[in-house]
PDB file of C-alpha atoms and ligand atoms in Angstrom:
ATOM      1  CA  MET A   1      11.132 -70.128 -24.881  1.00 90.00           C
ATOM      2  CA  ILE A   2      11.238 -67.574 -22.315  1.00 87.00           C
ATOM      3  CA  GLN A   3       9.246 -65.177 -24.283  1.00 91.00           C
ATOM      4  CA  ASP A   4       6.237 -67.830 -24.812  1.00 90.00           C
ATOM      5  CA  ILE A   5       3.701 -66.724 -22.244  1.00 90.00           C
ATOM      6  CA  ALA A   6       0.508 -66.619 -24.222  1.00 92.00           C
ATOM      7  CA  PRO A   7      -2.434 -66.591 -23.425  1.00 94.00           C
ATOM      8  CA  HIS A   8      -0.506 -63.820 -21.660  1.00 93.00           C
ATOM      9  CA  ARG A   9       1.229 -61.051 -23.462  1.00 95.00           C
ATOM     10  CA  LEU A  10       4.181 -58.742 -22.624  1.00 95.00           C
ATOM     11  CA  ASP A  11       3.211 -55.632 -23.574  1.00 96.00           C
ATOM     12  CA  ASN A  12       6.544 -52.883 -23.086  1.00 93.00           C
ATOM     13  CA  ALA A  13       5.230 -50.128 -25.722  1.00 95.00           C
ATOM     14  CA  PHE A  14       6.877 -46.706 -23.458  1.00 95.00           C
ATOM     15  CA  ALA A  15       3.674 -45.114 -21.977  1.00 94.00           C
ATOM     16  CA  VAL A  16       4.011 -42.812 -18.846  1.00 93.00           C
ATOM     17  CA  LYS A  17       1.677 -44.250 -15.874  1.00 94.00           C
ATOM     18  CA  GLU A  18       0.395 -43.642 -13.082  1.00 95.00           C
ATOM     19  CA  ALA A  19       1.123 -45.703 -10.134  1.00 97.00           C
ATOM     20  CA  LYS A  20      -1.644 -46.959  -7.831  1.00 97.00           C
ATOM     21  CA  PRO A  21      -1.147 -49.079  -4.738  1.00 96.00           C
ATOM     22  CA  GLU A  22      -3.135 -52.014  -6.263  1.00 95.00           C
ATOM     23  CA  HIS A  23       0.067 -51.926  -8.687  1.00 96.00           C
ATOM     24  CA  PHE A  24       2.483 -55.168  -9.072  1.00 94.00           C
ATOM     25  CA  PHE A  25       6.020 -53.419  -9.100  1.00 95.00           C
ATOM     26  CA  PHE A  26       9.719 -54.740  -8.634  1.00 95.00           C
ATOM     27  CA  THR A  27      12.665 -53.580  -7.620  1.00 95.00           C
ATOM     28  CA  PHE A  28      16.349 -54.839  -7.246  1.00 94.00           C
ATOM     29  CA  HIS A  29      19.784 -55.466  -4.924  1.00 92.00           C
ATOM     30  CA  LYS A  30      22.339 -57.261  -6.139  1.00 88.00           C
ATOM     31  CA  GLY A  31      20.736 -59.069  -8.926  1.00 87.00           C
ATOM     32  CA  LYS A  32      18.514 -60.341  -7.253  1.00 91.00           C
ATOM     33  CA  ALA A  33      14.301 -59.507  -7.646  1.00 92.00           C
ATOM     34  CA  LEU A  34      12.517 -58.660  -4.053  1.00 93.00           C
ATOM     35  CA  LEU A  35       9.380 -60.956  -4.250  1.00 91.00           C
ATOM     36  CA  GLN A  36       6.806 -62.390  -1.734  1.00 88.00           C
ATOM     37  CA  LYS A  37       7.536 -65.427  -0.031  1.00 85.00           C
ATOM     38  CA  GLU A  38       5.891 -68.230  -0.130  1.00 73.00           C
ATOM     39  CA  ASN A  39       2.141 -67.721   0.127  1.00 67.00           C
ATOM     40  CA  GLU A  40      -1.517 -69.856  -0.088  1.00 59.00           C
ATOM     41  CA  GLU A  41      -2.374 -67.541  -2.610  1.00 58.00           C
ATOM     42  CA  ARG A  42       0.886 -68.153  -5.087  1.00 61.00           C
ATOM     43  CA  GLU A  43       1.586 -64.337  -5.170  1.00 72.00           C
ATOM     44  CA  MET A  44       4.706 -63.424  -6.073  1.00 84.00           C
ATOM     45  CA  LEU A  45       5.053 -60.373  -6.519  1.00 89.00           C
ATOM     46  CA  PRO A  46       4.705 -57.702  -4.618  1.00 92.00           C
ATOM     47  CA  ARG A  47       2.592 -54.263  -4.820  1.00 93.00           C
ATOM     48  CA  LEU A  48       2.663 -51.284  -4.106  1.00 94.00           C
ATOM     49  CA  SER A  49       0.748 -51.269  -1.100  1.00 93.00           C
ATOM     50  CA  GLN A  50       2.260 -53.769   1.108  1.00 91.00           C
ATOM     51  CA  LEU A  51       5.195 -50.890   1.367  1.00 91.00           C
ATOM     52  CA  PRO A  52       5.900 -49.186   4.457  1.00 89.00           C
ATOM     53  CA  GLY A  53       5.725 -45.684   5.237  1.00 88.00           C
ATOM     54  CA  SER A  54       3.741 -42.930   2.722  1.00 90.00           C
ATOM     55  CA  PHE A  55       2.163 -44.292  -0.496  1.00 92.00           C
ATOM     56  CA  GLU A  56       2.649 -41.028  -2.349  1.00 93.00           C
ATOM     57  CA  THR A  57       6.327 -41.619  -1.824  1.00 91.00           C
ATOM     58  CA  TRP A  58       6.767 -44.528  -3.027  1.00 93.00           C
ATOM     59  CA  LYS A  59       4.191 -43.019  -5.912  1.00 94.00           C
ATOM     60  CA  GLU A  60       7.058 -40.416  -6.285  1.00 93.00           C
ATOM     61  CA  LYS A  61      10.115 -43.211  -6.921  1.00 93.00           C
ATOM     62  CA  ALA A  62       7.571 -45.732  -9.329  1.00 95.00           C
ATOM     63  CA  VAL A  63       8.393 -45.488 -12.666  1.00 94.00           C
ATOM     64  CA  TYR A  64       6.610 -47.687 -15.477  1.00 96.00           C
ATOM     65  CA  ALA A  65       7.626 -50.200 -16.557  1.00 96.00           C
ATOM     66  CA  PHE A  66       5.348 -52.090 -18.979  1.00 96.00           C
ATOM     67  CA  SER A  67       2.410 -54.505 -18.697  1.00 96.00           C
ATOM     68  CA  VAL A  68       1.121 -58.139 -18.395  1.00 94.00           C
ATOM     69  CA  ASP A  69      -1.924 -58.778 -19.351  1.00 94.00           C
ATOM     70  CA  GLU A  70      -3.308 -54.816 -18.664  1.00 91.00           C
ATOM     71  CA  GLU A  71      -1.647 -55.099 -15.879  1.00 94.00           C
ATOM     72  CA  PRO A  72       0.322 -52.193 -15.233  1.00 96.00           C
ATOM     73  CA  MET A  73       4.119 -52.707 -13.775  1.00 96.00           C
ATOM     74  CA  PHE A  74       6.739 -50.583 -11.737  1.00 97.00           C
ATOM     75  CA  LEU A  75      10.168 -50.757 -11.150  1.00 96.00           C
ATOM     76  CA  ILE A  76      11.460 -48.321  -8.181  1.00 95.00           C
ATOM     77  CA  LEU A  77      15.100 -48.156  -8.843  1.00 92.00           C
ATOM     78  CA  GLU A  78      17.897 -49.621  -6.967  1.00 86.00           C
ATOM     79  CA  ASN A  79      19.353 -46.160  -5.093  1.00 84.00           C
ATOM     80  CA  ASP A  80      16.029 -45.615  -4.868  1.00 86.00           C
ATOM     81  CA  PHE A  81      14.854 -48.454  -2.690  1.00 86.00           C
ATOM     82  CA  GLN A  82      17.034 -47.630   0.446  1.00 77.00           C
ATOM     83  CA  GLN A  83      15.254 -49.704   3.627  1.00 76.00           C
ATOM     84  CA  GLU A  84      14.793 -52.036   5.504  1.00 83.00           C
ATOM     85  CA  ILE A  85      12.287 -55.065   3.390  1.00 86.00           C
ATOM     86  CA  PRO A  86       8.739 -55.994   4.783  1.00 87.00           C
ATOM     87  CA  ASP A  87       8.510 -59.565   6.599  1.00 88.00           C
ATOM     88  CA  ASP A  88       6.788 -61.210   4.148  1.00 88.00           C
ATOM     89  CA  MET A  89       9.078 -60.306   1.080  1.00 91.00           C
ATOM     90  CA  GLU A  90      12.844 -61.100   0.414  1.00 91.00           C
ATOM     91  CA  TYR A  91      15.344 -61.093  -2.283  1.00 92.00           C
ATOM     92  CA  THR A  92      15.542 -63.893  -4.475  1.00 89.00           C
ATOM     93  CA  ASP A  93      17.396 -64.934  -7.082  1.00 88.00           C
ATOM     94  CA  LEU A  94      15.620 -64.812 -10.908  1.00 82.00           C
ATOM     95  CA  ARG A  95      16.079 -68.295 -11.873  1.00 79.00           C
ATOM     96  CA  GLU A  96      14.035 -69.221  -9.114  1.00 77.00           C
ATOM     97  CA  LEU A  97      11.181 -66.676 -10.764  1.00 75.00           C
ATOM     98  CA  TYR A  98      11.395 -68.688 -14.166  1.00 72.00           C
ATOM     99  CA  GLN A  99      11.583 -71.657 -12.715  1.00 70.00           C
ATOM    100  CA  SER A 100       8.442 -71.577 -11.552  1.00 68.00           C
ATOM    101  CA  ARG A 101       5.184 -71.833 -12.982  1.00 68.00           C
ATOM    102  CA  LEU A 102       3.978 -68.137 -13.409  1.00 79.00           C
ATOM    103  CA  ARG A 103       5.568 -68.130 -17.060  1.00 84.00           C
ATOM    104  CA  TRP A 104       4.767 -63.844 -17.179  1.00 88.00           C
ATOM    105  CA  ALA A 105       6.265 -63.434 -14.086  1.00 88.00           C
ATOM    106  CA  ALA A 106       9.472 -65.016 -14.896  1.00 88.00           C
ATOM    107  CA  LEU A 107       9.402 -63.026 -18.151  1.00 91.00           C
ATOM    108  CA  ALA A 108       8.252 -60.229 -16.753  1.00 93.00           C
ATOM    109  CA  GLY A 109      11.525 -60.098 -13.549  1.00 92.00           C
ATOM    110  CA  VAL A 110      13.962 -60.943 -16.403  1.00 92.00           C
ATOM    111  CA  THR A 111      12.644 -57.788 -18.149  1.00 94.00           C
ATOM    112  CA  ALA A 112      12.694 -55.472 -15.455  1.00 95.00           C
ATOM    113  CA  GLY A 113      15.899 -56.871 -14.333  1.00 94.00           C
ATOM    114  CA  HIS A 114      17.318 -56.137 -17.640  1.00 94.00           C
ATOM    115  CA  LEU A 115      15.665 -52.507 -16.753  1.00 95.00           C
ATOM    116  CA  ASN A 116      17.293 -51.223 -13.524  1.00 94.00           C
ATOM    117  CA  HIS A 117      20.587 -52.471 -15.148  1.00 93.00           C
ATOM    118  CA  TRP A 118      20.704 -50.110 -17.437  1.00 94.00           C
ATOM    119  CA  TYR A 119      19.065 -47.704 -15.195  1.00 93.00           C
ATOM    120  CA  ARG A 120      21.426 -47.770 -12.659  1.00 91.00           C
ATOM    121  CA  GLU A 121      24.349 -48.079 -15.067  1.00 92.00           C
ATOM    122  CA  HIS A 122      22.973 -44.551 -16.851  1.00 94.00           C
ATOM    123  CA  ARG A 123      21.897 -42.245 -13.785  1.00 93.00           C
ATOM    124  CA  TYR A 124      24.819 -40.115 -14.699  1.00 97.00           C
ATOM    125  CA  CYS A 125      26.343 -38.897 -18.171  1.00 97.00           C
ATOM    126  CA  GLY A 126      29.047 -40.515 -20.119  1.00 96.00           C
ATOM    127  CA  CYS A 127      29.624 -36.852 -21.407  1.00 97.00           C
ATOM    128  CA  CYS A 128      29.564 -34.254 -19.129  1.00 98.00           C
ATOM    129  CA  GLY A 129      28.674 -36.067 -15.672  1.00 97.00           C
ATOM    130  CA  SER A 130      25.421 -34.653 -15.226  1.00 98.00           C
ATOM    131  CA  SER A 131      22.862 -36.031 -13.799  1.00 97.00           C
ATOM    132  CA  MET A 132      20.437 -37.662 -15.573  1.00 96.00           C
ATOM    133  CA  GLY A 133      16.789 -37.226 -15.876  1.00 94.00           C
ATOM    134  CA  PHE A 134      13.866 -39.635 -17.987  1.00 93.00           C
ATOM    135  CA  SER A 135      12.469 -38.758 -21.232  1.00 94.00           C
ATOM    136  CA  ASP A 136       8.561 -38.361 -20.968  1.00 92.00           C
ATOM    137  CA  ARG A 137       8.693 -39.447 -25.104  1.00 94.00           C
ATOM    138  CA  GLU A 138      10.739 -42.350 -25.104  1.00 96.00           C
ATOM    139  CA  ARG A 139      12.248 -45.396 -23.246  1.00 95.00           C
ATOM    140  CA  ALA A 140      15.096 -42.781 -23.046  1.00 96.00           C
ATOM    141  CA  MET A 141      17.616 -41.295 -20.236  1.00 96.00           C
ATOM    142  CA  ILE A 142      18.460 -37.382 -20.978  1.00 97.00           C
ATOM    143  CA  CYS A 143      21.351 -35.201 -19.823  1.00 98.00           C
ATOM    144  CA  PRO A 144      19.493 -31.636 -19.156  1.00 97.00           C
ATOM    145  CA  ASP A 145      22.501 -29.719 -19.257  1.00 97.00           C
ATOM    146  CA  CYS A 146      24.324 -31.484 -22.738  1.00 98.00           C
ATOM    147  CA  GLY A 147      21.605 -33.117 -24.556  1.00 96.00           C
ATOM    148  CA  ASN A 148      23.162 -36.570 -24.283  1.00 97.00           C
ATOM    149  CA  ILE A 149      20.063 -39.026 -24.734  1.00 97.00           C
ATOM    150  CA  GLN A 150      21.326 -42.517 -23.892  1.00 97.00           C
ATOM    151  CA  TYR A 151      18.341 -45.786 -25.439  1.00 96.00           C
ATOM    152  CA  PRO A 152      18.642 -49.302 -23.042  1.00 95.00           C
ATOM    153  CA  ARG A 153      21.303 -51.417 -24.507  1.00 95.00           C
ATOM    154  CA  ILE A 154      20.814 -54.345 -25.888  1.00 97.00           C
ATOM    155  CA  SER A 155      23.321 -56.501 -26.695  1.00 97.00           C
ATOM    156  CA  PRO A 156      23.577 -59.086 -30.307  1.00 98.00           C
ATOM    157  CA  VAL A 157      24.609 -62.720 -29.815  1.00 98.00           C
ATOM    158  CA  ILE A 158      24.543 -65.497 -32.316  1.00 98.00           C
ATOM    159  CA  MET A 159      24.863 -68.788 -31.322  1.00 98.00           C
ATOM    160  CA  ALA A 160      25.354 -71.372 -33.780  1.00 98.00           C
ATOM    161  CA  ALA A 161      23.714 -74.817 -34.037  1.00 97.00           C
ATOM    162  CA  VAL A 162      26.822 -76.358 -35.853  1.00 97.00           C
ATOM    163  CA  THR A 163      25.512 -80.058 -37.837  1.00 96.00           C
ATOM    164  CA  SER A 164      27.568 -82.381 -40.288  1.00 94.00           C
ATOM    165  CA  GLY A 165      24.728 -84.082 -42.153  1.00 92.00           C
ATOM    166  CA  GLU A 166      22.986 -86.291 -38.889  1.00 93.00           C
ATOM    167  CA  ARG A 167      24.992 -85.119 -36.281  1.00 95.00           C
ATOM    168  CA  LEU A 168      24.960 -81.919 -34.369  1.00 96.00           C
ATOM    169  CA  LEU A 169      28.289 -79.885 -32.198  1.00 95.00           C
ATOM    170  CA  VAL A 170      27.276 -79.796 -28.984  1.00 94.00           C
ATOM    171  CA  THR A 171      29.388 -78.535 -25.950  1.00 91.00           C
ATOM    172  CA  ARG A 172      29.334 -77.446 -22.093  1.00 84.00           C
ATOM    173  CA  TYR A 173      31.014 -74.403 -21.021  1.00 79.00           C
ATOM    174  CA  ALA A 174      34.379 -74.109 -19.063  1.00 73.00           C
ATOM    175  CA  GLY A 175      33.775 -72.947 -15.716  1.00 73.00           C
ATOM    176  CA  ARG A 176      29.875 -71.640 -15.524  1.00 72.00           C
ATOM    177  CA  ALA A 177      27.504 -73.009 -13.121  1.00 70.00           C
ATOM    178  CA  TYR A 178      25.407 -74.402 -16.142  1.00 71.00           C
ATOM    179  CA  LYS A 179      26.821 -77.586 -16.877  1.00 71.00           C
ATOM    180  CA  GLY A 180      23.711 -78.696 -19.139  1.00 83.00           C
ATOM    181  CA  LEU A 181      24.662 -79.626 -22.787  1.00 90.00           C
ATOM    182  CA  ALA A 182      25.123 -76.080 -25.166  1.00 93.00           C
ATOM    183  CA  LEU A 183      25.750 -74.454 -28.735  1.00 96.00           C
ATOM    184  CA  ILE A 184      28.524 -71.688 -29.321  1.00 95.00           C
ATOM    185  CA  ALA A 185      27.344 -68.521 -28.851  1.00 95.00           C
ATOM    186  CA  GLY A 186      29.458 -65.292 -28.412  1.00 96.00           C
ATOM    187  CA  PHE A 187      28.832 -61.726 -28.317  1.00 97.00           C
ATOM    188  CA  VAL A 188      28.393 -59.812 -32.137  1.00 98.00           C
ATOM    189  CA  GLU A 189      31.686 -57.364 -32.617  1.00 97.00           C
ATOM    190  CA  ILE A 190      30.821 -53.566 -33.362  1.00 96.00           C
ATOM    191  CA  GLY A 191      31.447 -53.533 -37.612  1.00 97.00           C
ATOM    192  CA  GLU A 192      30.506 -57.262 -37.758  1.00 97.00           C
ATOM    193  CA  SER A 193      27.361 -58.975 -39.450  1.00 98.00           C
ATOM    194  CA  LEU A 194      24.936 -61.902 -37.448  1.00 98.00           C
ATOM    195  CA  GLU A 195      26.615 -64.020 -40.148  1.00 97.00           C
ATOM    196  CA  SER A 196      30.599 -63.070 -40.033  1.00 98.00           C
ATOM    197  CA  ALA A 197      30.207 -62.556 -36.048  1.00 98.00           C
ATOM    198  CA  LEU A 198      28.826 -66.305 -36.013  1.00 98.00           C
ATOM    199  CA  LYS A 199      31.821 -67.622 -38.161  1.00 97.00           C
ATOM    200  CA  ARG A 200      34.190 -66.046 -36.307  1.00 97.00           C
ATOM    201  CA  GLU A 201      33.350 -67.946 -32.758  1.00 96.00           C
ATOM    202  CA  VAL A 202      32.811 -71.484 -34.141  1.00 96.00           C
ATOM    203  CA  MET A 203      36.032 -70.534 -35.433  1.00 95.00           C
ATOM    204  CA  GLU A 204      37.188 -69.855 -32.267  1.00 94.00           C
ATOM    205  CA  GLU A 205      35.318 -71.911 -29.989  1.00 93.00           C
ATOM    206  CA  VAL A 206      35.736 -75.140 -31.698  1.00 93.00           C
ATOM    207  CA  GLY A 207      38.403 -74.228 -34.408  1.00 93.00           C
ATOM    208  CA  LEU A 208      35.457 -75.270 -37.904  1.00 95.00           C
ATOM    209  CA  LYS A 209      34.485 -73.183 -40.731  1.00 96.00           C
ATOM    210  CA  VAL A 210      30.557 -73.495 -41.411  1.00 97.00           C
ATOM    211  CA  LYS A 211      28.700 -72.847 -44.627  1.00 97.00           C
ATOM    212  CA  HIS A 212      24.709 -72.106 -45.735  1.00 97.00           C
ATOM    213  CA  LEU A 213      22.968 -70.211 -42.489  1.00 97.00           C
ATOM    214  CA  ARG A 214      19.835 -70.673 -41.765  1.00 97.00           C
ATOM    215  CA  TYR A 215      18.141 -68.814 -39.398  1.00 98.00           C
ATOM    216  CA  PHE A 216      16.182 -71.196 -36.593  1.00 97.00           C
ATOM    217  CA  GLY A 217      14.610 -67.497 -33.942  1.00 97.00           C
ATOM    218  CA  SER A 218      15.599 -65.603 -31.677  1.00 97.00           C
ATOM    219  CA  GLN A 219      15.056 -65.172 -28.292  1.00 96.00           C
ATOM    220  CA  PRO A 220      15.414 -61.991 -24.949  1.00 95.00           C
ATOM    221  CA  TRP A 221      17.754 -62.313 -22.343  1.00 93.00           C
ATOM    222  CA  GLY A 222      18.014 -59.953 -20.117  1.00 90.00           C
ATOM    223  CA  PHE A 223      20.682 -61.914 -18.187  1.00 88.00           C
ATOM    224  CA  SER A 224      23.453 -60.764 -20.664  1.00 90.00           C
ATOM    225  CA  ASP A 225      21.198 -57.592 -21.146  1.00 93.00           C
ATOM    226  CA  SER A 226      21.292 -59.253 -24.547  1.00 96.00           C
ATOM    227  CA  ILE A 227      18.864 -60.773 -27.686  1.00 97.00           C
ATOM    228  CA  ILE A 228      20.356 -64.014 -28.932  1.00 98.00           C
ATOM    229  CA  SER A 229      19.694 -64.704 -32.897  1.00 98.00           C
ATOM    230  CA  GLY A 230      19.928 -68.627 -33.648  1.00 98.00           C
ATOM    231  CA  PHE A 231      21.655 -69.936 -36.727  1.00 98.00           C
ATOM    232  CA  PHE A 232      21.619 -73.617 -37.788  1.00 98.00           C
ATOM    233  CA  ALA A 233      25.314 -73.819 -40.264  1.00 98.00           C
ATOM    234  CA  GLU A 234      26.318 -77.056 -41.672  1.00 97.00           C
ATOM    235  CA  MET A 235      30.234 -77.418 -41.311  1.00 95.00           C
ATOM    236  CA  ASP A 236      32.412 -76.923 -43.864  1.00 94.00           C
ATOM    237  CA  GLY A 237      35.800 -78.862 -44.733  1.00 87.00           C
ATOM    238  CA  SER A 238      36.883 -81.044 -41.781  1.00 83.00           C
ATOM    239  CA  GLN A 239      35.831 -82.131 -38.739  1.00 80.00           C
ATOM    240  CA  GLU A 240      38.599 -81.886 -36.375  1.00 84.00           C
ATOM    241  CA  ILE A 241      37.989 -79.586 -33.679  1.00 85.00           C
ATOM    242  CA  LEU A 242      39.873 -77.250 -31.893  1.00 85.00           C
ATOM    243  CA  LEU A 243      38.583 -76.680 -28.868  1.00 81.00           C
ATOM    244  CA  ASP A 244      38.680 -73.254 -27.364  1.00 82.00           C
ATOM    245  CA  ARG A 245      39.554 -74.578 -23.869  1.00 78.00           C
ATOM    246  CA  ASP A 246      39.068 -70.871 -22.110  1.00 81.00           C
ATOM    247  CA  GLU A 247      35.992 -71.043 -22.995  1.00 79.00           C
ATOM    248  CA  LEU A 248      34.825 -74.871 -23.650  1.00 78.00           C
ATOM    249  CA  SER A 249      35.364 -78.324 -21.743  1.00 80.00           C
ATOM    250  CA  GLU A 250      34.681 -80.449 -24.182  1.00 84.00           C
ATOM    251  CA  ALA A 251      32.953 -79.789 -27.898  1.00 88.00           C
ATOM    252  CA  VAL A 252      31.494 -83.541 -29.288  1.00 90.00           C
ATOM    253  CA  TRP A 253      28.924 -84.960 -32.137  1.00 93.00           C
ATOM    254  CA  LEU A 254      26.117 -86.826 -31.064  1.00 93.00           C
ATOM    255  CA  SER A 255      23.797 -88.262 -33.715  1.00 95.00           C
ATOM    256  CA  ARG A 256      19.353 -87.636 -33.128  1.00 95.00           C
ATOM    257  CA  GLU A 257      19.668 -90.755 -30.811  1.00 94.00           C
ATOM    258  CA  GLU A 258      22.427 -89.868 -28.717  1.00 94.00           C
ATOM    259  CA  ILE A 259      20.996 -86.654 -27.699  1.00 94.00           C
ATOM    260  CA  PRO A 260      18.859 -86.581 -24.794  1.00 93.00           C
ATOM    261  CA  PRO A 261      15.045 -85.181 -25.297  1.00 93.00           C
ATOM    262  CA  GLN A 262      15.795 -81.551 -23.981  1.00 89.00           C
ATOM    263  CA  LYS A 263      13.546 -80.605 -20.415  1.00 84.00           C
ATOM    264  CA  ASN A 264      14.319 -76.767 -20.670  1.00 81.00           C
ATOM    265  CA  ASP A 265      11.392 -75.329 -22.305  1.00 81.00           C
ATOM    266  CA  ILE A 266      12.958 -71.952 -21.846  1.00 86.00           C
ATOM    267  CA  SER A 267      15.752 -71.825 -23.588  1.00 91.00           C
ATOM    268  CA  ILE A 268      17.069 -70.853 -26.786  1.00 95.00           C
ATOM    269  CA  THR A 269      19.347 -73.448 -26.907  1.00 95.00           C
ATOM    270  CA  ALA A 270      17.225 -76.211 -26.369  1.00 94.00           C
ATOM    271  CA  ALA A 271      14.883 -75.174 -28.680  1.00 96.00           C
ATOM    272  CA  MET A 272      18.242 -75.625 -31.099  1.00 97.00           C
ATOM    273  CA  ILE A 273      18.728 -78.521 -30.019  1.00 96.00           C
ATOM    274  CA  GLU A 274      15.585 -80.405 -29.155  1.00 96.00           C
ATOM    275  CA  ALA A 275      14.841 -78.926 -33.205  1.00 96.00           C
ATOM    276  CA  PHE A 276      17.452 -81.171 -34.338  1.00 96.00           C
ATOM    277  CA  ARG A 277      16.673 -84.138 -32.218  1.00 96.00           C
ATOM    278  CA  THR A 278      12.803 -84.327 -33.380  1.00 95.00           C
ATOM    279  CA  GLY A 279      14.216 -83.918 -36.999  1.00 92.00           C
ATOM    280  CA  THR A 280      12.076 -79.921 -37.256  1.00 90.00           C
ATOM    281  CA  VAL A 281      15.764 -79.427 -38.378  1.00 86.00           C
ATOM    282  CA  LYS A 282      18.062 -81.227 -40.860  1.00 74.00           C
TER     283      LYS A 282
HETATM  284 ZN1  LIG B   1      25.530 -35.069 -20.177  1.00 85.79          ZN
END
């Protein structure tokens, strides 16, 4: 899955660190990350020293985000980066980054994108409208006027691999770019447990009851500011599917033999489908 970058390690413990010219940085525009164009060194992440103008100005703007293998990485917020981009850089879709061989850079990019999204939406206090500032004690934004504290927004999502004996319920999304096999998934609503959210989503999307929920694992998914919790669940009662056509274009039961091997090793969806196909999860 996307977080599996061993032997590398992403350390996102909060710290206040000073930027140096050789440090990597991220900045974003309309959801795309500023990366180096293809180069012989295959280095994709830009360094602060590559930015034009005075380094002192960039140092002021660079916010420490996290480290990968002791290498500190910084974020320059979108609103603080108003200028022409250097010729050897371009804004790139993050999905290209995670299709690259540099898996640690993909995780770093998606995590930085999640942080950027949160900072951008919390520049002003939702209570009194004042400008928010950075906390120097924890990853939070604080309002200097009314004391409102905002922590990073991480939305919980459940994913359900529904089984019936030797068959798995797989779906395809309606109206999304991703056309591969999917599993039932949805955001947890306020007041719900993960288990009740899962039962509600399965009922809403395919009209089935489920029982015997078994936790599979979780995955951070910064593209949608979320954390996905994956469960296997057994169908309970009628297997007649009532498809929610707004959400899904298809939902079918596939036997282990009918499921194609999953090439994608980034997503929890593929990990769960593959676990069923290979019999790792019965
Ligand atoms: Zn306030």
